[in-house]
XYZ file of C-alpha atoms in Angstrom:
507
model
C 0.000 0.000 0.000
C 1.229 3.473 -0.873
C 1.033 6.070 1.888
C -1.792 8.562 1.492
C 0.545 11.489 0.911
C 2.153 9.670 -2.040
C -1.235 8.945 -3.592
C -2.249 12.558 -3.096
C 0.951 13.832 -4.697
C 0.572 11.451 -7.655
C -3.017 12.555 -8.213
C -1.980 16.212 -7.909
C 0.840 15.774 -10.434
C -1.329 13.886 -12.930
C -4.062 16.505 -12.699
C -1.585 19.338 -13.255
C 0.032 17.626 -16.228
C -3.074 16.427 -18.075
C -6.251 18.102 -16.741
C -5.199 21.565 -15.530
C -6.509 24.578 -17.542
C -2.898 25.307 -18.585
C -2.311 21.806 -19.961
C -2.152 22.999 -23.579
C 0.691 25.460 -22.994
C 4.197 24.336 -24.011
C 6.761 23.397 -21.401
C 8.316 20.367 -19.700
C 5.797 17.879 -18.322
C 7.774 17.716 -15.083
C 7.273 21.450 -14.525
C 3.610 21.133 -15.400
C 3.243 18.381 -12.815
C 5.171 20.024 -9.984
C 7.242 23.126 -9.317
C 10.260 21.369 -7.798
C 12.754 22.280 -10.590
C 11.769 25.957 -10.344
C 11.992 25.920 -6.572
C 15.494 24.452 -6.643
C 16.691 26.917 -9.287
C 15.238 29.883 -7.434
C 16.884 28.820 -4.186
C 20.217 28.221 -5.988
C 20.116 31.636 -7.682
C 19.988 30.207 -11.228
C 16.308 30.618 -12.106
C 16.949 33.423 -14.629
C 19.108 31.099 -16.760
C 16.776 28.142 -16.287
C 13.700 30.028 -17.512
C 15.729 31.404 -20.428
C 16.662 27.860 -21.464
C 12.979 26.901 -21.408
C 12.054 29.784 -23.695
C 14.867 28.864 -26.061
C 13.326 25.413 -26.378
C 9.585 26.090 -26.190
C 9.020 29.606 -27.548
C 7.474 32.934 -26.560
C 5.230 31.585 -23.803
C 6.172 28.709 -21.514
C 4.440 26.953 -18.670
C 7.111 27.204 -15.993
C 5.094 25.711 -13.136
C 1.742 24.070 -12.499
C 0.015 27.470 -12.423
C 2.654 29.803 -13.932
C 3.282 31.199 -17.409
C 6.357 33.139 -18.514
C 6.248 35.413 -21.582
C 9.008 37.071 -23.615
C 7.009 38.864 -26.335
C 6.858 42.668 -26.286
C 3.096 42.391 -26.745
C 2.868 40.926 -23.257
C 4.064 44.088 -21.528
C 0.859 46.057 -21.960
C -1.392 43.063 -21.315
C 0.320 42.068 -18.059
C 1.509 45.352 -16.570
C -0.307 48.092 -18.495
C -3.039 50.508 -17.498
C -6.641 49.363 -17.351
C -8.736 49.684 -20.503
C -12.429 48.927 -21.083
C -12.787 45.186 -20.673
C -9.162 44.783 -19.521
C -8.617 45.372 -15.796
C -5.232 45.988 -14.210
C -3.676 42.682 -13.184
C -2.913 42.700 -9.474
C 0.413 41.750 -7.965
C 0.333 38.099 -7.044
C -0.154 38.120 -3.252
C 1.521 34.718 -2.931
C 4.710 36.214 -4.371
C 4.754 39.547 -2.554
C 2.822 38.893 0.631
C 0.148 41.175 2.029
C 1.405 43.488 4.751
C -1.309 45.383 6.622
C -2.495 48.335 4.523
C -1.507 50.819 7.229
C 2.195 49.957 6.773
C 2.358 49.042 3.082
C 4.629 51.305 1.037
C 4.781 51.804 -2.724
C 6.181 48.353 -3.434
C 3.545 46.295 -1.655
C 0.527 48.597 -1.289
C -2.766 47.662 -2.980
C -3.401 49.507 -6.232
C -5.484 52.366 -4.777
C -3.033 53.080 -1.949
C -0.106 52.726 -4.348
C -1.637 55.309 -6.700
C -2.134 57.742 -3.823
C 1.420 57.366 -2.524
C 2.805 57.639 -6.033
C 1.001 60.963 -6.532
C 2.675 62.278 -3.389
C 6.202 61.480 -4.576
C 5.838 61.944 -8.352
C 6.642 65.699 -8.467
C 10.125 64.981 -7.081
C 10.909 62.794 -10.101
C 9.687 65.182 -12.799
C 12.248 66.401 -15.301
C 12.048 69.931 -13.933
C 12.644 68.792 -10.361
C 15.575 66.584 -11.332
C 17.270 69.360 -13.306
C 17.060 71.525 -10.188
C 19.034 68.831 -8.368
C 21.931 69.101 -10.846
C 24.356 70.827 -8.420
C 23.897 68.055 -5.866
C 24.383 65.293 -8.433
C 27.461 67.005 -9.890
C 28.958 67.435 -6.419
C 28.694 63.727 -5.680
C 30.053 62.819 -9.121
C 33.065 65.054 -8.448
C 33.473 63.461 -5.035
C 33.475 59.977 -6.586
C 36.232 60.971 -9.010
C 38.250 62.647 -6.252
C 38.060 59.593 -3.982
C 38.938 57.163 -6.782
C 41.869 59.345 -7.847
C 43.316 59.475 -4.344
C 42.757 55.720 -3.895
C 44.584 54.671 -7.047
C 47.215 57.382 -7.632
C 50.192 57.399 -7.705
C 50.654 53.715 -6.827
C 48.145 52.480 -9.447
C 46.450 50.411 -6.748
C 43.440 48.395 -7.993
C 40.085 49.701 -6.798
C 36.739 47.955 -6.387
C 34.134 49.767 -8.470
C 31.261 47.829 -6.891
C 31.993 49.490 -3.577
C 32.612 52.901 -5.156
C 29.393 52.905 -7.177
C 27.374 51.644 -4.209
C 28.736 54.346 -1.939
C 28.038 57.039 -4.527
C 24.450 55.987 -5.166
C 23.668 55.627 -1.447
C 25.142 59.050 -0.689
C 23.104 60.577 -3.505
C 19.783 58.981 -2.579
C 20.086 59.789 1.131
C 20.736 63.433 0.291
C 18.072 63.660 -2.410
C 15.405 62.020 -0.284
C 16.196 63.148 3.261
C 18.899 65.853 3.068
C 20.973 63.330 4.997
C 24.733 63.058 4.741
C 25.979 59.463 4.886
C 29.545 60.301 3.755
C 30.158 56.776 2.504
C 32.407 58.064 -0.264
C 34.456 59.996 2.273
C 34.999 56.856 4.330
C 32.634 57.467 7.253
C 32.273 53.985 8.801
C 28.898 54.600 10.466
C 26.732 53.333 7.618
C 29.131 51.038 5.768
C 27.877 47.848 7.480
C 24.376 48.760 6.321
C 25.407 49.081 2.685
C 27.588 45.969 2.855
C 24.637 43.997 4.201
C 22.069 45.095 1.634
C 22.576 42.026 -0.533
C 22.004 39.694 2.402
C 18.712 41.486 3.028
C 17.747 41.112 -0.622
C 18.804 37.473 -0.722
C 16.650 36.807 2.310
C 13.754 38.536 0.561
C 14.230 36.369 -2.525
C 14.320 33.154 -0.511
C 11.279 34.111 1.564
C 9.399 35.100 -1.603
C 10.077 31.653 -3.086
C 8.975 29.886 0.078
C 5.898 32.082 0.411
C 4.856 31.428 -3.177
C 5.204 27.652 -3.148
C 4.700 26.860 0.556
C 2.558 29.695 1.968
C 1.654 27.717 5.066
C 5.275 27.100 6.023
C 6.744 30.603 5.785
C 6.758 31.263 9.523
C 8.498 27.942 10.206
C 10.996 28.310 7.391
C 11.941 31.823 8.492
C 13.114 30.312 11.752
C 15.560 28.139 9.828
C 17.226 31.053 8.034
C 20.538 32.234 9.387
C 20.581 34.832 12.134
C 23.010 36.902 10.058
C 20.633 37.189 7.102
C 17.687 38.116 9.310
C 19.798 40.704 11.119
C 20.817 42.280 7.804
C 17.152 42.717 6.866
C 16.345 44.216 10.262
C 19.352 46.559 9.982
C 18.178 47.850 6.618
C 14.679 48.573 7.886
C 16.093 50.260 10.993
C 18.559 52.495 9.130
C 15.868 53.547 6.651
C 13.427 54.317 9.464
C 16.071 56.429 11.222
C 16.509 58.527 8.076
C 12.780 59.240 8.079
C 12.597 60.000 11.789
C 15.526 62.431 11.695
C 14.057 64.126 8.630
C 10.635 64.534 10.257
C 12.271 66.282 13.192
C 13.468 69.036 10.845
C 10.019 69.802 9.441
C 8.696 70.469 5.948
C 11.539 72.580 4.606
C 14.303 70.374 5.950
C 16.324 73.349 7.207
C 19.237 72.415 9.363
C 20.022 69.282 7.401
C 22.916 67.123 8.438
C 26.168 68.908 7.706
C 24.783 70.791 4.730
C 26.724 73.975 5.346
C 30.123 72.463 4.621
C 29.350 70.504 1.501
C 30.068 71.354 -2.107
C 27.185 73.216 -3.660
C 25.953 74.203 -0.195
C 24.150 77.329 -1.333
C 22.183 75.496 -4.008
C 21.403 72.656 -1.615
C 20.227 74.997 1.095
C 17.471 76.292 -1.183
C 16.359 72.975 -2.638
C 13.504 70.756 -1.481
C 14.274 67.127 -0.845
C 11.931 64.268 -1.755
C 10.635 63.845 1.782
C 9.379 67.422 1.909
C 6.565 66.195 -0.353
C 5.613 63.434 2.065
C 5.568 65.914 4.943
C 3.605 68.510 2.971
C 0.953 65.924 2.128
C -0.154 66.007 5.766
C -1.545 69.497 5.262
C -4.000 68.519 2.523
C -5.467 65.377 4.049
C -3.435 62.939 1.936
C -0.794 62.125 4.508
C 1.056 58.844 4.702
C 1.388 57.449 8.180
C 4.746 56.820 9.806
C 4.759 53.102 9.003
C 4.175 53.822 5.307
C 6.978 56.392 5.340
C 9.324 53.852 6.904
C 8.352 51.249 4.288
C 8.920 53.701 1.442
C 12.280 54.777 2.825
C 13.399 51.136 2.858
C 12.270 50.829 -0.767
C 13.927 54.065 -1.913
C 17.216 53.101 -0.292
C 17.331 49.909 -2.363
C 15.484 50.755 -5.580
C 17.272 54.096 -5.879
C 20.742 52.834 -5.031
C 21.578 49.167 -5.543
C 19.950 48.894 -8.967
C 21.711 52.004 -10.308
C 25.068 50.855 -8.955
C 24.465 47.411 -10.464
C 23.915 48.818 -13.938
C 26.917 51.142 -13.656
C 29.098 48.167 -12.757
C 27.630 46.150 -15.609
C 28.126 48.778 -18.295
C 31.676 49.447 -17.076
C 32.495 45.733 -17.252
C 31.086 45.330 -20.764
C 32.899 48.413 -22.033
C 36.200 47.152 -20.617
C 35.709 43.909 -22.518
C 34.916 45.671 -25.796
C 37.709 48.077 -26.617
C 36.116 49.583 -29.721
C 32.948 50.462 -27.812
C 34.950 52.036 -24.992
C 37.040 54.016 -27.480
C 33.924 55.354 -29.198
C 32.355 56.345 -25.873
C 35.554 58.032 -24.682
C 35.735 60.004 -27.916
C 32.124 61.136 -27.587
C 32.335 62.175 -23.930
C 35.764 63.821 -23.998
C 34.886 65.573 -27.232
C 31.682 67.000 -25.795
C 33.037 68.536 -22.573
C 36.122 70.547 -21.720
C 35.462 70.025 -18.008
C 33.190 67.830 -15.922
C 31.269 70.809 -14.541
C 29.940 71.313 -18.074
C 28.072 67.991 -17.820
C 24.501 69.157 -17.416
C 21.750 66.555 -17.325
C 20.279 67.945 -20.540
C 23.552 67.796 -22.489
C 24.351 64.291 -21.288
C 20.926 63.104 -22.426
C 21.872 64.145 -25.971
C 24.980 61.918 -26.162
C 23.741 59.172 -28.441
C 26.466 56.609 -27.901
C 26.434 57.074 -24.127
C 22.719 56.326 -24.155
C 23.247 53.365 -26.486
C 25.799 51.861 -24.087
C 23.374 52.133 -21.185
C 20.534 50.549 -23.162
C 22.735 47.661 -24.244
C 23.919 47.089 -20.672
C 20.317 47.131 -19.444
C 19.523 44.502 -22.060
C 22.398 42.151 -21.227
C 22.499 42.783 -17.483
C 19.109 43.991 -16.231
C 19.389 44.787 -12.514
C 16.166 42.814 -11.915
C 16.401 39.850 -14.329
C 13.374 37.844 -13.242
C 9.692 38.469 -13.961
C 7.435 40.378 -11.574
C 4.402 38.111 -11.006
C 0.837 39.213 -11.674
C -2.390 37.267 -11.125
C -4.994 37.006 -13.887
C -8.591 37.979 -13.022
C -11.016 35.167 -12.251
C -12.627 35.539 -15.674
C -9.262 35.152 -17.408
C -7.699 37.526 -19.931
C -5.812 37.666 -23.214
C -2.025 38.110 -23.075
C 0.009 38.516 -26.266
C -2.811 36.887 -28.207
C -3.033 33.919 -25.823
C -6.196 33.203 -23.830
C -5.084 32.736 -20.227
C -7.463 31.225 -17.633
C -8.310 32.990 -14.390
C -6.210 32.938 -11.211
C -2.963 32.101 -13.040
C 0.419 33.643 -12.185
C 1.971 35.313 -15.237
C 5.016 37.481 -15.864
C 7.455 38.668 -18.507
C 10.961 37.420 -17.706
C 13.480 40.194 -18.433
C 16.583 38.047 -18.874
C 14.879 35.530 -21.154
C 13.234 38.246 -23.266
C 16.379 40.338 -23.662
C 18.621 37.376 -24.498
C 16.225 35.782 -26.984
C 17.085 35.515 -30.679
C 13.358 35.979 -31.281
C 13.764 39.578 -30.126
C 17.377 40.503 -30.895
C 20.032 39.640 -33.445
C 23.280 38.487 -31.818
C 21.430 38.452 -28.491
C 24.401 37.608 -26.259
C 26.805 40.176 -27.714
C 27.443 43.660 -26.320
C 26.884 45.904 -29.341
C 25.671 49.414 -28.414
C 25.334 50.250 -32.110
C 22.057 48.292 -32.209
C 20.414 51.257 -30.425
C 21.599 53.941 -32.840
C 19.155 55.405 -35.335
C 19.321 57.561 -38.440
C 22.549 57.556 -40.466
C 24.381 55.636 -37.716
C 21.865 52.769 -37.670
C 23.309 49.278 -38.115
C 21.342 47.196 -40.620
C 22.083 43.990 -38.698
C 19.617 45.091 -36.043
C 16.857 46.479 -38.223
C 14.453 43.764 -37.097
C 15.272 43.822 -33.378
C 12.144 44.179 -31.250
C 13.554 46.988 -29.137
C 10.198 47.694 -27.508
C 10.598 44.520 -25.449
C 13.346 46.212 -23.407
C 11.469 47.657 -20.427
C 13.805 47.238 -17.444
C 11.791 49.787 -15.460
C 8.511 48.028 -16.326
C 5.423 49.790 -17.733
C 1.995 50.824 -16.544
C 0.730 52.198 -13.240
C 3.391 50.428 -11.160
C 6.439 51.119 -13.305
C 9.566 52.467 -11.637
C 8.919 55.985 -10.360
C 12.640 56.784 -10.396
C 13.342 55.871 -14.027
C 14.373 59.392 -15.086
C 16.552 59.843 -12.011
C 18.278 56.532 -12.693
C 19.107 57.485 -16.285
C 20.418 60.924 -15.283
C 22.517 59.434 -12.499
C 23.941 56.675 -14.707
C 24.814 59.097 -17.514
C 26.476 61.554 -15.157
C 28.563 59.045 -13.206
C 29.626 57.006 -16.245
C 30.518 60.129 -18.235
C 32.607 61.418 -15.328
C 34.415 58.081 -15.132
C 35.400 57.853 -18.795
C 36.234 61.575 -18.987
C 38.511 61.391 -15.949
C 40.192 57.988 -16.254
C 41.657 55.455 -18.607
C 40.291 52.253 -17.071
C 41.774 48.756 -17.184
C 40.046 45.589 -15.994
C 42.095 43.502 -13.568
C 42.645 39.856 -14.462
C 40.804 38.648 -11.369
C 37.576 40.228 -12.676
C 37.628 38.780 -16.210
C 34.712 36.478 -15.376
C 32.873 39.038 -13.266
C 29.548 38.629 -15.122
C 29.221 34.945 -14.124
C 26.862 35.581 -11.231
C 23.908 34.168 -9.371
C 20.758 36.069 -8.607
C 18.307 36.322 -5.733
C 16.040 39.199 -6.711
C 19.190 41.223 -7.572
C 22.604 39.977 -8.677
C 25.196 38.601 -6.265
C 28.049 40.765 -7.495
C 31.699 40.003 -6.741
C 34.210 42.824 -6.532
C 34.849 44.572 -9.860
C 38.566 45.306 -9.684
C 40.058 47.877 -12.064
C 43.123 50.054 -12.429
C 42.521 53.758 -13.018
C 44.932 56.128 -14.743
C 43.880 59.775 -14.437
C 43.799 61.485 -17.814
C 46.477 64.181 -18.031
C 45.282 67.338 -19.786
C 47.434 70.284 -20.737
């Protein structure tokens, strides 16, 4: 006699494989029957490559679990993540993947749609083009500080430097100042917050593991959390605590933020003293009845200090690595940037946005190395819906997988090669890429829950990368030749990116 649990599992697997509403979708029968291969790959940090291999074999839409579909067609973006249209409701975030914190403490990332829309309206003015241009002096000051610190670290001994650490410190310093008028001084070597930044990946890895467990074993999350290492749980608690402290200190200074931390002595102090930081909008909202409560502010601070830092630093590291491995691309970028500016203080956000090859390099790096490579799960409505021409039943988890879509020969010629020229248009267009489906590249997502900080991220990446290639000749150290071979739990597990920097001598 078979034990009852074995009979139940066999019946469950047979139903999923041959009777489930998704039975007609292509994919391995084992994955249709049970999610074990996905679970193992997600826990090992290799799910992005595994799902890509499935799409290479089965096509644009693949059944990647008993109740999961992955898409890689550009048509799927609007259907899965887009705004509501008559007869097509907005697909909600899958609660099994993201959890459901109480509404009173849910920030932008996890709030229900109505609360998310309200919170987004509060913060949106800070990310408008006009508002970001007004922040130019602050951004330029931190870019100059990055170059100064890297120069002193590597010259005259030509000591290798770790760009992962440098980019992380720059983006954290920038976001803390932009959002809270707070001075972390990570670039200057202040040790107070360095353990926080160093532990961010552990916090994200914990989040990725818990998300996997929550999705596939929702009843066991509390038990499984107990089995996770104390170090990983402490890292997550540290991140939430540091972010909350930034909010609390900022609230003590009131709406205008006067008396910010050490603002008088910083570069660009006069311009900074007159500017409004992002949190002034959250504080001002209390006067018109649209206030966020303290728990929501804390949750949003934790989100901002990851989404506005780690992802930008990740892409900067990625584009630097790819350029160092492709000498002709680096030479073309150096020529464009050094030819456009006689000094780094000429690098306005508007002028940088007009550098076509600089933008092409960033787009190509986002394609090959998206900071968030996996899909963001949505749940179909109970009545079902149509996605990329496919009729999908109700209550199914669906997503577009960034890595698989961006590395697919169905969407891009030479999909695994770093070729920024594919993004050039007009007389510089390369005919090899005339049929690329460039609209599939949406690393910041689309629709009502797309990344609020998209414009800030582009401005920051352009400014910091342009400063780097204007100021230094950069050489990749041998120990980092295989740097891009990484695992991923929500974000990439990045090793040190070691380079040698030679300051450019100008007469």
